[in-house]
PDB file of C-alpha atoms in Angstrom:
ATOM      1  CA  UNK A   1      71.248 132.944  76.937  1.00 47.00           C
ATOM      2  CA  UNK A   2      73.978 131.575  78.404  1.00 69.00           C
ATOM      3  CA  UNK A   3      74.122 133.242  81.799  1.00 75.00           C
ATOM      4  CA  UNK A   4      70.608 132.264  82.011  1.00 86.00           C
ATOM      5  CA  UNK A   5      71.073 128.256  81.342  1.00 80.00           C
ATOM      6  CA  UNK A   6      74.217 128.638  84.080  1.00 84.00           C
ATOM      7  CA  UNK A   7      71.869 130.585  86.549  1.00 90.00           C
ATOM      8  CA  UNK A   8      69.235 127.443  85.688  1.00 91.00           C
ATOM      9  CA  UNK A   9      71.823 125.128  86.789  1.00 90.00           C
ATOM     10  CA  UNK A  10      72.730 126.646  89.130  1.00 93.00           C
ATOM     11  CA  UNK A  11      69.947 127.125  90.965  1.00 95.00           C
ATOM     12  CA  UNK A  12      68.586 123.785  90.486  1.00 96.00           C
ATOM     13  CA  UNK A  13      71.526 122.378  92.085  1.00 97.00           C
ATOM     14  CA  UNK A  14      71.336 124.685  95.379  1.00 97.00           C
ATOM     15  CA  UNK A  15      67.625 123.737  95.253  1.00 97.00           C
ATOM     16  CA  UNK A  16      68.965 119.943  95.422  1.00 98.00           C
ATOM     17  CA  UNK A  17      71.991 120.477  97.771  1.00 98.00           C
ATOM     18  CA  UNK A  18      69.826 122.098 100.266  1.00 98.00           C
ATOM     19  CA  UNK A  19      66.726 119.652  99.802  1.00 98.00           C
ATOM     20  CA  UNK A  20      68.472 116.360 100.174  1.00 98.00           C
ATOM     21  CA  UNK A  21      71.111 117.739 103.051  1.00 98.00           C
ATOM     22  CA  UNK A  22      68.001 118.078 104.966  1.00 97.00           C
ATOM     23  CA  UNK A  23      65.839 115.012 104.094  1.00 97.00           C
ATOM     24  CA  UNK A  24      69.300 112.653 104.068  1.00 97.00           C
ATOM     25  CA  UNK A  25      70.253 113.671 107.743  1.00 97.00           C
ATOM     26  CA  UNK A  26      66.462 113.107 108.647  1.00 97.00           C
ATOM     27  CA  UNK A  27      66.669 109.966 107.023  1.00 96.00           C
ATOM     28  CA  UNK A  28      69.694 109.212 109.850  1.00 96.00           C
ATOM     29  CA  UNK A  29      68.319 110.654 112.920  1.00 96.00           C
ATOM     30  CA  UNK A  30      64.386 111.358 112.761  1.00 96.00           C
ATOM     31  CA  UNK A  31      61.919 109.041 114.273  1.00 96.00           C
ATOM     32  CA  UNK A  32      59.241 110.130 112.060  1.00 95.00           C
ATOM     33  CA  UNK A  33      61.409 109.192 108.903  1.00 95.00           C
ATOM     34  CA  UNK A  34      61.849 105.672 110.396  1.00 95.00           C
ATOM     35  CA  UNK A  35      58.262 105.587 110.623  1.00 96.00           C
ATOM     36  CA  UNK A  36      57.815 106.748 107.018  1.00 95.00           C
ATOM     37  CA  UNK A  37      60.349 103.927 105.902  1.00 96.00           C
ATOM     38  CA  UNK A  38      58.415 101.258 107.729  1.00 96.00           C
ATOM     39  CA  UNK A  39      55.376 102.271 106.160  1.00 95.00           C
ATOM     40  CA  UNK A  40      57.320 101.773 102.594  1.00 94.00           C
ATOM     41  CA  UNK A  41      58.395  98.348 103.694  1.00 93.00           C
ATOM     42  CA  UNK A  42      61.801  99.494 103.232  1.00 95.00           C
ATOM     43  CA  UNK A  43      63.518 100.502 107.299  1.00 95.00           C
ATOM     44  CA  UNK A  44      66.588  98.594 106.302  1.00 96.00           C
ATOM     45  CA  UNK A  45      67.510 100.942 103.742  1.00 96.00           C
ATOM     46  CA  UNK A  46      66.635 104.151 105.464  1.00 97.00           C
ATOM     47  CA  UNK A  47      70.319 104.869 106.579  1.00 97.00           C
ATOM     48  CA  UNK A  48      71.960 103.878 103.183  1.00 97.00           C
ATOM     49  CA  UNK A  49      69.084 106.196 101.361  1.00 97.00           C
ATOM     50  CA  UNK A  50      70.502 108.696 103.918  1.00 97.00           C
ATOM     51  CA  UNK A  51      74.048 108.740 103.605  1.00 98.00           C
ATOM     52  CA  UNK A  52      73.354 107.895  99.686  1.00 98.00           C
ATOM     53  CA  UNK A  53      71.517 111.891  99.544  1.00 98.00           C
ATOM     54  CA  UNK A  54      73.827 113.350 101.671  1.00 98.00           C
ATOM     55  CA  UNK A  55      76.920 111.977  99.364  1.00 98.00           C
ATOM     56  CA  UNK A  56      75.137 113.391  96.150  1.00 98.00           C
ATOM     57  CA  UNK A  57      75.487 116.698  98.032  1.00 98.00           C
ATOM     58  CA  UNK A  58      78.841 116.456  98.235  1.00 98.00           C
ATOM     59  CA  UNK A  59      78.949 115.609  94.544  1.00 98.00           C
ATOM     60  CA  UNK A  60      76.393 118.543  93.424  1.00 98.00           C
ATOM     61  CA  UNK A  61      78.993 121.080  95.683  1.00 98.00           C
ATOM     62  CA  UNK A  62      81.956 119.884  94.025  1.00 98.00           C
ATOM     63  CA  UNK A  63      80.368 119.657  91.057  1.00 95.00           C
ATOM     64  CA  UNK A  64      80.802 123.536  90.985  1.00 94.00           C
ATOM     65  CA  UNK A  65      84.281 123.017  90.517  1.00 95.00           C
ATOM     66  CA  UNK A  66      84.553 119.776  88.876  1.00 95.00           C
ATOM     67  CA  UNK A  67      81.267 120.184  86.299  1.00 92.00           C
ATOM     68  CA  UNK A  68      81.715 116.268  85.110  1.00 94.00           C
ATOM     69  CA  UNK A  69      80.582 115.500  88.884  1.00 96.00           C
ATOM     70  CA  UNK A  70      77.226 117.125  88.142  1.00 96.00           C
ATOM     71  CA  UNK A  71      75.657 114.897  85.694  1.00 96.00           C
ATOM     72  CA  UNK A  72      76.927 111.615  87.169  1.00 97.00           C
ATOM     73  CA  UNK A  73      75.476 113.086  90.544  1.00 97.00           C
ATOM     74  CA  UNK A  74      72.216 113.857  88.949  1.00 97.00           C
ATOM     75  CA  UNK A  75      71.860 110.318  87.632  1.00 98.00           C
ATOM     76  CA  UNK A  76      72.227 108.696  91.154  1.00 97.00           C
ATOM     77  CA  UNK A  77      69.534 111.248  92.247  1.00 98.00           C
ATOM     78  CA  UNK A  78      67.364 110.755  89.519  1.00 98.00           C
ATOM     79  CA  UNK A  79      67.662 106.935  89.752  1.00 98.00           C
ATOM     80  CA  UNK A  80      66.945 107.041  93.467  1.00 98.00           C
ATOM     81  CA  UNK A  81      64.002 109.535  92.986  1.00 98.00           C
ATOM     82  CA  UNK A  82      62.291 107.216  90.504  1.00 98.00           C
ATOM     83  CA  UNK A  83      62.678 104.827  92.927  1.00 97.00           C
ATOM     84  CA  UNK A  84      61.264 106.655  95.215  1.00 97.00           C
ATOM     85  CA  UNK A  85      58.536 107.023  93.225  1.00 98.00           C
ATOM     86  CA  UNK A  86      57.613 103.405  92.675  1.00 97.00           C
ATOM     87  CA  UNK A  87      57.978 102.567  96.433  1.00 97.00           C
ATOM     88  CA  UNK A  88      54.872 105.196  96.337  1.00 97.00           C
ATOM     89  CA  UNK A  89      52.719 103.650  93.480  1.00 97.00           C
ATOM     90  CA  UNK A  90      53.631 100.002  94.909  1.00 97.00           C
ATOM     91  CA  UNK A  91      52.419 101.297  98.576  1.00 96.00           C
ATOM     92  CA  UNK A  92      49.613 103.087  96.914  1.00 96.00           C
ATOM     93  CA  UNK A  93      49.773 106.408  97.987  1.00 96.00           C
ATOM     94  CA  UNK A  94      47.956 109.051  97.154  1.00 97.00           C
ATOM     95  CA  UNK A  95      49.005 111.930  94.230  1.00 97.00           C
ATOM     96  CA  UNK A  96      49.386 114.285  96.682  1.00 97.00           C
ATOM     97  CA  UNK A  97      51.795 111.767  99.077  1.00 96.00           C
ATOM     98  CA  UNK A  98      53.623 110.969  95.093  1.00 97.00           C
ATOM     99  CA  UNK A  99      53.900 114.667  94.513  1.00 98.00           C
ATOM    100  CA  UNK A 100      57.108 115.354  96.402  1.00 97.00           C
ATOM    101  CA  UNK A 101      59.008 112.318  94.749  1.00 97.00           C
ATOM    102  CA  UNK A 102      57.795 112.831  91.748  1.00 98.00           C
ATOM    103  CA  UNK A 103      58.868 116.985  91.993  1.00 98.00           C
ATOM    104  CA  UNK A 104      62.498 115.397  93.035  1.00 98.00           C
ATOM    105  CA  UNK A 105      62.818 113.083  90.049  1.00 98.00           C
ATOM    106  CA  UNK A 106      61.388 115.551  87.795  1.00 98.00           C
ATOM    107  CA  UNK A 107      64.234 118.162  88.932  1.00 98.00           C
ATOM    108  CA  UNK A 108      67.088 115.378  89.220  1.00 98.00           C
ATOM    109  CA  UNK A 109      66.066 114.871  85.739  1.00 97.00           C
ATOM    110  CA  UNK A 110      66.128 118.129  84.756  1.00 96.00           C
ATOM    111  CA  UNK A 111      69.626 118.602  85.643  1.00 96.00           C
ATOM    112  CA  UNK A 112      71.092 115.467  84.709  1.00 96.00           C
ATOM    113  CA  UNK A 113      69.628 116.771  81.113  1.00 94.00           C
ATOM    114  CA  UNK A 114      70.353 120.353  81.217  1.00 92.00           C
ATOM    115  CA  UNK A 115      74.535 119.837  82.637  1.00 90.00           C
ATOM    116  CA  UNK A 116      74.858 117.496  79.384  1.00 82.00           C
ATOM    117  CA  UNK A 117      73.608 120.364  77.389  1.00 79.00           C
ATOM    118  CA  UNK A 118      75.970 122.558  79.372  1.00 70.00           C
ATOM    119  CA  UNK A 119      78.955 120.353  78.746  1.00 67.00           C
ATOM    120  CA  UNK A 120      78.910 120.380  75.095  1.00 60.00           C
ATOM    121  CA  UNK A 121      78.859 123.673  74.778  1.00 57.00           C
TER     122      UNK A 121
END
């Protein structure tokens, strides 16, 4: 049981680490993110959102060696992914356009719950 809640958390993190380190330096450098963020209403915040996902990476990889990293990482993603997913209801997207926020808050949420259950054992 308990190698498979570590292997759990751990692969939810990689699947995090890996997801955000790609969509936060797109957030810095891709024109068709800046689009995306001016069709939220929300450019100015693009390169905070950015540096904000790529500095929960950094948290989730240390948080490998430092395990009280992980669930105060997960809460800053799974703050920003609910976020995320207002921005989409407010702008009225579509399910499938909510889907991939709503997948990212679901899994931040997952973790932030799961590395508390971790930690008190």
């Amino acid at each position: 049981m308990a190698i498979t809640a570590l292997f759990l958390s751990y692969s939810t993190q990689w699947t995090l680490i890996i997801s955000f380190l790609i969509y936060g330096a797109s957030c810095l450098v891709s024109e068709k993110n800046r689009q995306e963020f001016e069709r939220y209403q929300m450019l100015r915040f693009r390169k905070v959102v950015g540096l904000l996902q790529l500095a929960a990476c950094v948290g989730l990889l240390l948080g490998f060696y430092l395990p009280w990293l992980v669930p105060l990482t997960a809460l800053g993603l799974t703050a920003m992914m609910f976020g995320a997913v207002l921005v989409r209801l407010r702008i009225k997207d579509n399910a499938l356009q909510t889907a991939p926020a709503l997948f990212y808050f679901l899994l931040s949420l997952f973790l932030l719950l799961h590395s508390f259950t971790l930690q008190l054992h």
